[in-house]
Coordinates of C-alpha atoms in Angstrom, one line a residue:
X245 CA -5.5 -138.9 175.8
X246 CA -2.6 -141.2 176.6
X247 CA -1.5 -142.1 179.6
X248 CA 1.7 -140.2 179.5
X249 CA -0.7 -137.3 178.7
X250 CA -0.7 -137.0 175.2
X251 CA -3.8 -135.5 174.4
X252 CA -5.1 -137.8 170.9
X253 CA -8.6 -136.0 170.0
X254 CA -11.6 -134.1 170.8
X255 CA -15.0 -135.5 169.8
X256 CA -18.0 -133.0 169.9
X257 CA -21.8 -132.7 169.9
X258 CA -23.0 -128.9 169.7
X259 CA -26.8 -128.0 170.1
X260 CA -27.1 -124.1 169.5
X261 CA -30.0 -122.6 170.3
X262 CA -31.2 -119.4 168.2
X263 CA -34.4 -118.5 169.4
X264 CA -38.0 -118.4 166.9
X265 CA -36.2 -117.4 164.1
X266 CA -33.1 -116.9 162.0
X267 CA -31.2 -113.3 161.5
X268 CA -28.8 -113.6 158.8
X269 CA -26.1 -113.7 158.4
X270 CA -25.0 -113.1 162.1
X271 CA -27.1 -115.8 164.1
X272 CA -28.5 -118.9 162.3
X273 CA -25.2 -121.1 162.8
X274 CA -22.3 -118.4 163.6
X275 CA -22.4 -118.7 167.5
X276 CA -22.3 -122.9 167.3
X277 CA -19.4 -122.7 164.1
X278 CA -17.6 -120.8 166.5
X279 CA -17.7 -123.7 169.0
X280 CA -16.9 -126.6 166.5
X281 CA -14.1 -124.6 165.0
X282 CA -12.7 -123.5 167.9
X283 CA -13.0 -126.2 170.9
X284 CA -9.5 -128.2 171.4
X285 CA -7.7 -124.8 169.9
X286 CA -4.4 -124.6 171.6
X287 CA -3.4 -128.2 171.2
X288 CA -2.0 -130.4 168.6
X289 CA -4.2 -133.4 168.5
X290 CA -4.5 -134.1 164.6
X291 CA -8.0 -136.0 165.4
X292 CA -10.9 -134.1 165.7
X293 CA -14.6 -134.6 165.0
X294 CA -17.6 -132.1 165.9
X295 CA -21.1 -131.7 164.6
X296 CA -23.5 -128.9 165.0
X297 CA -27.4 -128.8 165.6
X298 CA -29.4 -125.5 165.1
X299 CA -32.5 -125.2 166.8
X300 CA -35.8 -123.2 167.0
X301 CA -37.2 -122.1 170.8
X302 CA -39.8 -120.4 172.3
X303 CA -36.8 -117.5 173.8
X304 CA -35.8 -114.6 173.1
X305 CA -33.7 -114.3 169.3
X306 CA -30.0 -115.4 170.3
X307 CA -27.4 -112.8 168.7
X308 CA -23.8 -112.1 168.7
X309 CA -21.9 -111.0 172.2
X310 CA -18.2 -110.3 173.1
X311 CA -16.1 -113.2 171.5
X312 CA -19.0 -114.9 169.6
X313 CA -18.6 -118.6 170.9
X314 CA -15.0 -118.9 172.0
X315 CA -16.3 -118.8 175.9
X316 CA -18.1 -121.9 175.4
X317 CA -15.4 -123.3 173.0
X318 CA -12.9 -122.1 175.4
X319 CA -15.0 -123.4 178.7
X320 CA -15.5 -126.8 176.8
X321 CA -11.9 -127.8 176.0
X322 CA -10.2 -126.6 179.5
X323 CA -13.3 -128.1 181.4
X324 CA -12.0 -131.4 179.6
X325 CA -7.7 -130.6 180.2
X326 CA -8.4 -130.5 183.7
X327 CA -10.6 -133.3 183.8
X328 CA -7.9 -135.5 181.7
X329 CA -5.2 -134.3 183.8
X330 CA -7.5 -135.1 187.4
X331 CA -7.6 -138.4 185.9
X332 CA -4.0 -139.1 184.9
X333 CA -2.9 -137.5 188.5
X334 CA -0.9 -134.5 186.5
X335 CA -0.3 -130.9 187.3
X336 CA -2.9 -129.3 184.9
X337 CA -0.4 -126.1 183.9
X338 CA 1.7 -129.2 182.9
X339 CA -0.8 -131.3 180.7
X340 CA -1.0 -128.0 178.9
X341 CA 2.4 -127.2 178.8
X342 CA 3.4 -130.8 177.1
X343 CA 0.2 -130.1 175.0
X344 CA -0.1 -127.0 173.2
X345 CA 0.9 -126.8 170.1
X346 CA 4.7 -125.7 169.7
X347 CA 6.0 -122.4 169.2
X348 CA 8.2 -123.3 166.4
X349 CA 5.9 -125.5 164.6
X350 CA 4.0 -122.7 162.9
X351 CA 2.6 -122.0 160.4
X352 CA 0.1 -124.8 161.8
X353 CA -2.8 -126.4 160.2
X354 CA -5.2 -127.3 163.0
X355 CA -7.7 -130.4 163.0
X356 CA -10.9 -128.8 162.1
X357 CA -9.1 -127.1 159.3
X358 CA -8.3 -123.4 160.3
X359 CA -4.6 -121.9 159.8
X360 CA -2.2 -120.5 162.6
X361 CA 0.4 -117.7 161.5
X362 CA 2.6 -117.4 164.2
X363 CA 1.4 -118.3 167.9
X364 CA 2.9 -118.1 171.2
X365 CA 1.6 -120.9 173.3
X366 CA 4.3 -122.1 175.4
X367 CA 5.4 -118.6 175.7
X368 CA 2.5 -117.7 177.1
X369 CA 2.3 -120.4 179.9
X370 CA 5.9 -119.9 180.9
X371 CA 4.6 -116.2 181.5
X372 CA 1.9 -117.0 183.4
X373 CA 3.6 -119.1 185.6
X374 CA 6.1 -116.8 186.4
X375 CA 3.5 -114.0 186.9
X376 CA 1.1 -115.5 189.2
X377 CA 3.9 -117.3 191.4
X378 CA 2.0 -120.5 190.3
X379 CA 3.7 -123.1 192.5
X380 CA 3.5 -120.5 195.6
X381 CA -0.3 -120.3 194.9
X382 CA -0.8 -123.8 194.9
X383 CA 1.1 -124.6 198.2
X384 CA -1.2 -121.8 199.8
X385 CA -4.3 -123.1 198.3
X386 CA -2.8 -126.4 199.7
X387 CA -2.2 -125.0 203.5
X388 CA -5.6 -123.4 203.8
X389 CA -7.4 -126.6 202.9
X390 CA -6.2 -128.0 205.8
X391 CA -7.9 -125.5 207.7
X392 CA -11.2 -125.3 205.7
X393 CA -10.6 -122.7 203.7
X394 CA -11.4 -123.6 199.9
X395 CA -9.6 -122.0 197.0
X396 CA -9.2 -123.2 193.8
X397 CA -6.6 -122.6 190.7
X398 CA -8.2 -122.1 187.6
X399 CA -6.4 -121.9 183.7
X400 CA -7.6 -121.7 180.7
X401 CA -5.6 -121.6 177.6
X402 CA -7.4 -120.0 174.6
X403 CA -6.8 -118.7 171.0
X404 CA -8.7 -116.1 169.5
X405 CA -10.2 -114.8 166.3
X406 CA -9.1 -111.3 164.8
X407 CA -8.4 -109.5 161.6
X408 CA -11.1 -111.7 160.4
X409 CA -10.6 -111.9 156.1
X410 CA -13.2 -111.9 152.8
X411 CA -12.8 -115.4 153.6
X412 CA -15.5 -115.2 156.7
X413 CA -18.3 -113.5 155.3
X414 CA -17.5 -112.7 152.3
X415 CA -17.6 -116.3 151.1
X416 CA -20.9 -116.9 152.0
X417 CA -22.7 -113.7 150.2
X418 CA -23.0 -111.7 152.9
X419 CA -22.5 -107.4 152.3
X420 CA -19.8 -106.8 155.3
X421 CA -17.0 -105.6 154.1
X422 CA -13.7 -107.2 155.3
X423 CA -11.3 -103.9 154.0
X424 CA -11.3 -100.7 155.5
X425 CA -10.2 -97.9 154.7
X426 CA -8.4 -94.6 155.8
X427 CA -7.7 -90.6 154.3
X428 CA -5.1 -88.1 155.7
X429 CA -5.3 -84.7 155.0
X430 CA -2.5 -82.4 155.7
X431 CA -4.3 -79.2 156.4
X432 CA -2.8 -75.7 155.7
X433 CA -2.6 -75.2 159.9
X434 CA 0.0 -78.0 160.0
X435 CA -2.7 -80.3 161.5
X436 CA -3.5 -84.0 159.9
X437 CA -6.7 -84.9 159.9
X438 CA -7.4 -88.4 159.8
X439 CA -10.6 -90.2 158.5
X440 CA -11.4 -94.1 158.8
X441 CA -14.3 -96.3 158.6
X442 CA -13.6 -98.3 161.5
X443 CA -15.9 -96.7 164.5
X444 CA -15.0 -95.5 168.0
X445 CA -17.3 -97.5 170.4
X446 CA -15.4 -97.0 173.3
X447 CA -12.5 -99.6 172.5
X448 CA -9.9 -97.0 172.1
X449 CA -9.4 -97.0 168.2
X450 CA -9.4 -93.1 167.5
X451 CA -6.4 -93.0 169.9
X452 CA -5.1 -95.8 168.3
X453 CA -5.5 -94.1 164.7
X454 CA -3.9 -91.0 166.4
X455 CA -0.9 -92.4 167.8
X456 CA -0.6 -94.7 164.6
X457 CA -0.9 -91.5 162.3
X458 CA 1.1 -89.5 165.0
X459 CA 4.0 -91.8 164.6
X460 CA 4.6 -92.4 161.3
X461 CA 4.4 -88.6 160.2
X462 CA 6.8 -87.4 163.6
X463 CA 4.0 -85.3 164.9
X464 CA 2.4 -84.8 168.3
X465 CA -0.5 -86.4 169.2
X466 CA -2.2 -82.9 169.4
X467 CA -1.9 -82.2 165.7
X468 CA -3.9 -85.1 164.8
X469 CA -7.8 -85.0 164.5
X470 CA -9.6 -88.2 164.2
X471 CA -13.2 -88.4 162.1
X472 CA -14.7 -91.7 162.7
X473 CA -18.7 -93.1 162.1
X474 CA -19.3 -90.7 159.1
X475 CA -20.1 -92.6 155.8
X476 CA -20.1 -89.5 153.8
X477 CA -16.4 -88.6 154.6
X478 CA -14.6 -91.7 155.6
X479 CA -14.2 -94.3 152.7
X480 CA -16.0 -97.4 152.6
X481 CA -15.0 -100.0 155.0
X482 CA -16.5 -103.2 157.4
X483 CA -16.7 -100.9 160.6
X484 CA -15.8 -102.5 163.9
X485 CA -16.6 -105.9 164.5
X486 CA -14.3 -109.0 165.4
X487 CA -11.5 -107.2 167.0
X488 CA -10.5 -106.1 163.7
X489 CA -9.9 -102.0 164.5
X490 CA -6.4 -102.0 165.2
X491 CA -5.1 -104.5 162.8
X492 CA -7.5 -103.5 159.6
X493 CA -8.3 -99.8 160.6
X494 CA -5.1 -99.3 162.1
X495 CA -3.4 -100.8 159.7
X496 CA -4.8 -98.9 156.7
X497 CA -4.1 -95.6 158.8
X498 CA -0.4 -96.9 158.6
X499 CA -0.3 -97.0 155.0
X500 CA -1.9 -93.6 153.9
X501 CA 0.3 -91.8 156.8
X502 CA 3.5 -93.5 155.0
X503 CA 2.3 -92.4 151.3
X504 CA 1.2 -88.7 152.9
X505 CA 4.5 -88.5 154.2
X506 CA 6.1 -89.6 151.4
X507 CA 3.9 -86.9 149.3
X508 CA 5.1 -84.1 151.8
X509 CA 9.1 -85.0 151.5
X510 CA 7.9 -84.7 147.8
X511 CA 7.0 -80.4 148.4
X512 CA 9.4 -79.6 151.0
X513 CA 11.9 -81.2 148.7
X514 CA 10.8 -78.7 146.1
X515 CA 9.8 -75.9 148.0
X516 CA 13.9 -76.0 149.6
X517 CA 16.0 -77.4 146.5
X518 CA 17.5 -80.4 148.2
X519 CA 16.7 -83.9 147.6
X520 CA 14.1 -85.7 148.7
X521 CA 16.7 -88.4 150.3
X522 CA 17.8 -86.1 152.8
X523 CA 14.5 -85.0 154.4
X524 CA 12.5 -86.6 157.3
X525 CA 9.5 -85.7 159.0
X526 CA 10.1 -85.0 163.1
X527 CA 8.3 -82.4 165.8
X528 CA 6.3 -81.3 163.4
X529 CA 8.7 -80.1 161.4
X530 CA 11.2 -81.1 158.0
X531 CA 14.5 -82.1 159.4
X532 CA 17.3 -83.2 158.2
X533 CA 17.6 -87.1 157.6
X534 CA 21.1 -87.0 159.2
X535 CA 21.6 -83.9 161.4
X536 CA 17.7 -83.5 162.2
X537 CA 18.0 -79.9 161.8
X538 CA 14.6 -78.2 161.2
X539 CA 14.6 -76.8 158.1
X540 CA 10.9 -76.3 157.7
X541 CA 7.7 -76.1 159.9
X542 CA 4.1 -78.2 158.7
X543 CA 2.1 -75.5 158.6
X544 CA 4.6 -73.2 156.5
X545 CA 5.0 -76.1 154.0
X546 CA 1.0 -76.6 154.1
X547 CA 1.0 -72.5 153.2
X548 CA 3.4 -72.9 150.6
X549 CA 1.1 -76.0 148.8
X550 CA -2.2 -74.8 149.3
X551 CA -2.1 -70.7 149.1
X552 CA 1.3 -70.3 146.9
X553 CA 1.4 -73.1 144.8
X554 CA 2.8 -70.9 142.2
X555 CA 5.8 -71.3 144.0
X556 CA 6.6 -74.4 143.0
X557 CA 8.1 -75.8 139.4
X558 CA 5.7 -75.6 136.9
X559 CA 5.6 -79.5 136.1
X560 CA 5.0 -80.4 139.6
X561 CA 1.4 -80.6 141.6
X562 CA 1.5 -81.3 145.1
X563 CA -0.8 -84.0 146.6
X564 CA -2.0 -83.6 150.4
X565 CA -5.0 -85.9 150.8
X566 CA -4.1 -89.3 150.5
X567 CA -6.2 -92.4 150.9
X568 CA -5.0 -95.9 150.7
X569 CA -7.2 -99.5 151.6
X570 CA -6.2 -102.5 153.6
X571 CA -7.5 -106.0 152.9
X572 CA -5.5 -109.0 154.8
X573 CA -5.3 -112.2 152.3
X574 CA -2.8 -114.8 152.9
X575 CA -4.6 -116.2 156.3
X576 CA -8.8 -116.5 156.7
X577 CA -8.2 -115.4 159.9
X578 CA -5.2 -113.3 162.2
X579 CA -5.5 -115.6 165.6
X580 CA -4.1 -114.3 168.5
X581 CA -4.0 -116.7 172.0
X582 CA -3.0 -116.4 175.8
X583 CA -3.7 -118.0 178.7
X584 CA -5.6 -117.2 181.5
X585 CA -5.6 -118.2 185.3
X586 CA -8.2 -117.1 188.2
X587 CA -8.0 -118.0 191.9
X588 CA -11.2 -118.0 194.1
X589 CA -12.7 -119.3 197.5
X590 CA -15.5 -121.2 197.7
X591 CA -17.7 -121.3 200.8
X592 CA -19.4 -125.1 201.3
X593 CA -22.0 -123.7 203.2
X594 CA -23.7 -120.6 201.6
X595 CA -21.8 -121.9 198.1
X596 CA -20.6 -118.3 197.7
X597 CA -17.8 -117.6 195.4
X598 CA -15.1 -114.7 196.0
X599 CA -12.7 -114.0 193.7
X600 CA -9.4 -113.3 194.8
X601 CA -7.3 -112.5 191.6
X602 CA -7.2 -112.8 187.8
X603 CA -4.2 -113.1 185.7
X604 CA -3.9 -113.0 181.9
X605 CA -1.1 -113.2 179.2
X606 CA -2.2 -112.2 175.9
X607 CA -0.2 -112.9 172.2
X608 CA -1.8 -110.1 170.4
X609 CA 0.7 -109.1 168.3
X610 CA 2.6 -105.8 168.1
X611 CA 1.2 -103.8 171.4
X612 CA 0.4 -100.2 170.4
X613 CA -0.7 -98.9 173.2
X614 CA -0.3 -100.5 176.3
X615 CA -3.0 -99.1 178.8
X616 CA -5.2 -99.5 176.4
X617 CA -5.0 -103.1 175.7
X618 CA -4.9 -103.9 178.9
X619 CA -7.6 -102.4 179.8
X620 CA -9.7 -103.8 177.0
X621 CA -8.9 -107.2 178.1
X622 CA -10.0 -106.3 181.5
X623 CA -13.4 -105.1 180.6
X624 CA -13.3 -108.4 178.5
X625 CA -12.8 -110.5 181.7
X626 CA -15.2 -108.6 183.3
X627 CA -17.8 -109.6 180.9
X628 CA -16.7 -113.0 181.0
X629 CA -17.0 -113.3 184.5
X630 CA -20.9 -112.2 184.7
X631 CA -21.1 -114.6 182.6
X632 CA -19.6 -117.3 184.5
X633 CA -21.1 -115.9 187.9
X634 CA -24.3 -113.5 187.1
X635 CA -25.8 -113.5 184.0
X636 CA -28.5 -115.6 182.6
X637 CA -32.0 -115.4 181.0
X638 CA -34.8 -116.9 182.9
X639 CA -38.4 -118.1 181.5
X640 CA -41.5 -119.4 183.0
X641 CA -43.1 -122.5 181.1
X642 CA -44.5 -120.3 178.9
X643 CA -41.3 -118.7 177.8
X644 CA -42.0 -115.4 179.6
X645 CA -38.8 -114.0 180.3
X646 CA -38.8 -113.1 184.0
X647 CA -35.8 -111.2 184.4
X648 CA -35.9 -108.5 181.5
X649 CA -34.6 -105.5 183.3
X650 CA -31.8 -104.2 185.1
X651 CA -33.8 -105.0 188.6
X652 CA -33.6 -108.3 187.9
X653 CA -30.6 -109.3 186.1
X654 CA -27.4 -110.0 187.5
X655 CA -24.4 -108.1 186.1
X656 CA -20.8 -107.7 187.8
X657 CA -20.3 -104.8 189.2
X658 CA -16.7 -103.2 190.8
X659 CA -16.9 -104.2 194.4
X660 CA -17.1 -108.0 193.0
X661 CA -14.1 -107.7 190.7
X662 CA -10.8 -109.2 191.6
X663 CA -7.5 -107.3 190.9
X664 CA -6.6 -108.1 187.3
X665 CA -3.1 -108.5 186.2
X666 CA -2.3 -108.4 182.6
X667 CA 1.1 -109.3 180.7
X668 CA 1.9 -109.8 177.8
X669 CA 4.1 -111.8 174.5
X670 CA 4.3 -110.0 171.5
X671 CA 4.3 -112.0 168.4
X672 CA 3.6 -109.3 165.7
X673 CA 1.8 -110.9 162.4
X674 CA 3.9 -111.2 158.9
X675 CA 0.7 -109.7 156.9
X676 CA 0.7 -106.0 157.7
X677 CA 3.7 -103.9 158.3
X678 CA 2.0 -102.8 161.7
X679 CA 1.8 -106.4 163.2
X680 CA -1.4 -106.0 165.3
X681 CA -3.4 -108.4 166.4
X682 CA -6.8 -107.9 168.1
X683 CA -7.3 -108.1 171.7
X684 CA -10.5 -106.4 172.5
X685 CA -12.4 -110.3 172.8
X686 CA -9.5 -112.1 174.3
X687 CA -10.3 -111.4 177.7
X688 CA -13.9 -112.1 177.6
X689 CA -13.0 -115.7 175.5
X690 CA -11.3 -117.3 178.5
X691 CA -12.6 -115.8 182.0
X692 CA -15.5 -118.2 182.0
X693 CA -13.6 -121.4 181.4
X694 CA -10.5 -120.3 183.8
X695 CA -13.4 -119.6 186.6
X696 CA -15.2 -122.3 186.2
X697 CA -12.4 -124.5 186.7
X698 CA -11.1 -122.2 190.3
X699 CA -14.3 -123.2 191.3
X700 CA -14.1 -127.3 190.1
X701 CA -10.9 -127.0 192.0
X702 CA -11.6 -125.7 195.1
X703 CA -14.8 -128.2 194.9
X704 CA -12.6 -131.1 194.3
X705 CA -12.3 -132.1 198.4
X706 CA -15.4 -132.7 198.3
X707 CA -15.6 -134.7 195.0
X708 CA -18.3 -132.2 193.6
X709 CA -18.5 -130.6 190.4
X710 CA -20.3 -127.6 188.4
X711 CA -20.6 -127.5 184.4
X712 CA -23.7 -125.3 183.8
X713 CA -23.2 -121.5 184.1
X714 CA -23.7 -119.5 185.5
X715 CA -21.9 -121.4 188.8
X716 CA -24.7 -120.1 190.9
X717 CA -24.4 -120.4 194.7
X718 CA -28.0 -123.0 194.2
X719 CA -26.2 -125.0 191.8
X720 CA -22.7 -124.9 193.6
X721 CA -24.8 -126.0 196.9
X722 CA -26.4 -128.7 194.7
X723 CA -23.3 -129.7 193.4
X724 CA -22.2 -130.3 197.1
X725 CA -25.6 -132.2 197.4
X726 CA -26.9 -130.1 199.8
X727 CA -30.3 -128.2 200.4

């Protein structure tokens, strides 16, 4: 970078490691194209050059995790912000700040090739700022150095893939599907059932579907029944992978609850002689577009259409199942970004870290439902802290893994966890009419990169430095170049 701070390029060398053996299509070069296409991702350097190196070992078969390779991609380039900005004597919230690519230059072209929509960079840090009392951390970090007490300020800026296209695996012959898609069936009790081939795995998405179905029609929550996982009822679709449930899935619900709503203005239009112009769907009932009268309840409509079709004019045949498909197209890719920040202590004698607080700010589009985004990017930074603190895979000389159970292997657990704030931008994309994003990687993507540099902070008194997670106490003590 410049001296003014300009950052000019990022050059980059990536071994990845697979294990003995290949598993297409998800491990021989996905984790390490992550990296290469990832690293430097917020910023607006136009020079960039990166090469990847597979490699064979004598480990266990590397796979995909939580935010396949944007922790290390993520890790890499805010490992190097802070470094630049150490260098140049600059706040580091600053270098970022004057480096992130602009929120009105979009849509963006970025060095290594891939396309930005519509991101919220500067947004984001401005938000963060703001959230965390940045300045009023600092100064207290600032004080209690001066009476031995080491904390450190962490960031890391990070963009995310989501919504991921035929472009990604498509391309390259592999059979996962990149559409999914969703049915809704008015049933004759009023109920809508609604059936989708992205899966509930805990993420939230058949509350999502619910809410999204729920919403469109105007019915409670309560009149919605959600059939997920089954691939003899739901139609054919990708599943849930790359924090695609909400904005595919969700986004397919969307359209089939607007076509069977459409479909059921069509009867009641019939079934009460008025045009189809002046009915709406609310409280589970036909209303009136203008006075929202109730003129006629779901279930007496679903009677009507099912039982007494008779009823209705001969040259009309009502239609209460509707399916409908979503595919996104224009982009390869729907990236979402935030920023993260983490504030720990470090102890220079036992090389301990606590962790005091987390914050995040997270661009993922148009925010559904609240609690549950938040609390997916919690459980993300979670993750992405045993990662950074706990987790690792150990082997003898022989390549004996040592620590194969839950005995031995370090995982975070609730009494280490810092309090976790989470705010939010909202930056809905242009290719679906819901604007979602995915969020359910973000939080895991930039943990290990924002705590990795608390801790390079609150080490920098003593002009140490740690690089290889995770930051164990050992290596923090070795850092300090002590026994």
């Amino acid at each position: 970078c410049r001296k003014d701070g300009e950052i000019l390029a990022f050059d980059l060398d990536d071994l990845t490691a697979i294990g003995p053996y290949s598993v297409y299509p998800r491990t021989s070069g996905i984790e390490g194209n992550q990296v290469v296409n990832l690293t430097g991702g917020p910023y607006r350097h136009q020079k960039y050059r990166a090469k990847m190196n597979v490699v064979f070992t004598n480990k266990n078969v590397t796979c995909q995790y939580r935010a396949v390779g944007h922790p290390i991609a993520v890790a890499l380039t805010e490992a190097i912000v802070d470094a630049a900005a150490a260098k140049l004597g600059m706040d580091p919230l600053e270098l970022r700040r004057r480096n992130v690519i602009p929120d009105d230059a979009y849509p963006y072209t970025f060095a290594s090739g891939i396309k930005f929509e519509k991101l919220s960079h500067q947004q984001c840090i401005d938000k963060l700022s703001k959230v965390m009392g940045y300045e009023a951390a600092k100064r207290e970090r600032d004080e209690l150095r001066k009476k031995k007490i080491y904390r450190g300020i962490g960031l890391a800026a990070m963009i995310e893939v989501t919504n991921p296209s035929p472009a990604f695996y498509g391309v390259g012959g592999a059979r996962i599907s990149a559409q999914d898609g969703a049915t809704l069936r008015l049933e004759p009790t009023g109920m809508v059932t609604v059936m989708c081939s992205v899966t509930e795995q805990g993420q939230g998405t058949e509350g999502i579907f619910a809410q999204i179905a729920a919403s469109a029609l105007g019915i409670s929550l309560s009149k919605t029944r959600i059939l997920t996982g089954d691939t003899a009822v739901t139609p054919y679709g990708g599943g849930t992978w790359a924090s695609r449930g909400a904005g595919i899935g969700g986004e397919a619900v969307l359209l089939a609850a607007l076509a069977l709503k459409s479909n059921i203005l069509e009867i009641a239009a019939r079934i009460l002689k008025l045009d189809k112009a002046e009915l709406d769907l609310e409280g589970n009932q036909v209303v009136g577009k203008l006075t929202r009268e109730p003129k006629l309840a779901l279930e007496e409509l679903g009677r009507v259409a099912y039982f007494r079709p008779d009823t209705l004019p001969m040259d009309f045949q009502s239609e209460l199942t509707v399916t409908r498909h979503y595919t996104p197209r224009e982009y390869g890719f729907t990236f979402t970004n935030g920023i993260q920040a983490s504030y720990v202590e470090v102890d220079p004698d036992t090389g301990f870290v606590k962790l005091l607080k987390h914050w995040c700010v997270e661009d993922c589009g148009t925010v559904i439902n609240p609690m549950l985004v938040d609390e997916q990017i919690r459980g993300g930074i979670v993750q992405g802290i045993g990662a950074a603190l706990y987790e690792e895979c150990l082997y003898d000389a022989n390549g004996q893994m040592l620590n194969a159970s839950m005995a031995d292997y370090l995982v975070p657990m609730a009494a280490e966890m810092p309090d976790i704030v989470c705010a939010h931008v909202e930056t809905p994309t242009k290719q679906s009419q819901l604007g979602a994003k995915g969020v359910g990687e973000a939080g895991t993507a930039g943990a290990p990169g924002a705590v990795m540099n608390a801790i390079n902070d609150a080490l920098s008194p003593f002009g140490a430095r740690v690089t290889r997670m995770p930051f164990t106490p050992q290596r923090i003590l070795a850092a300090l170049e002590k026994p």
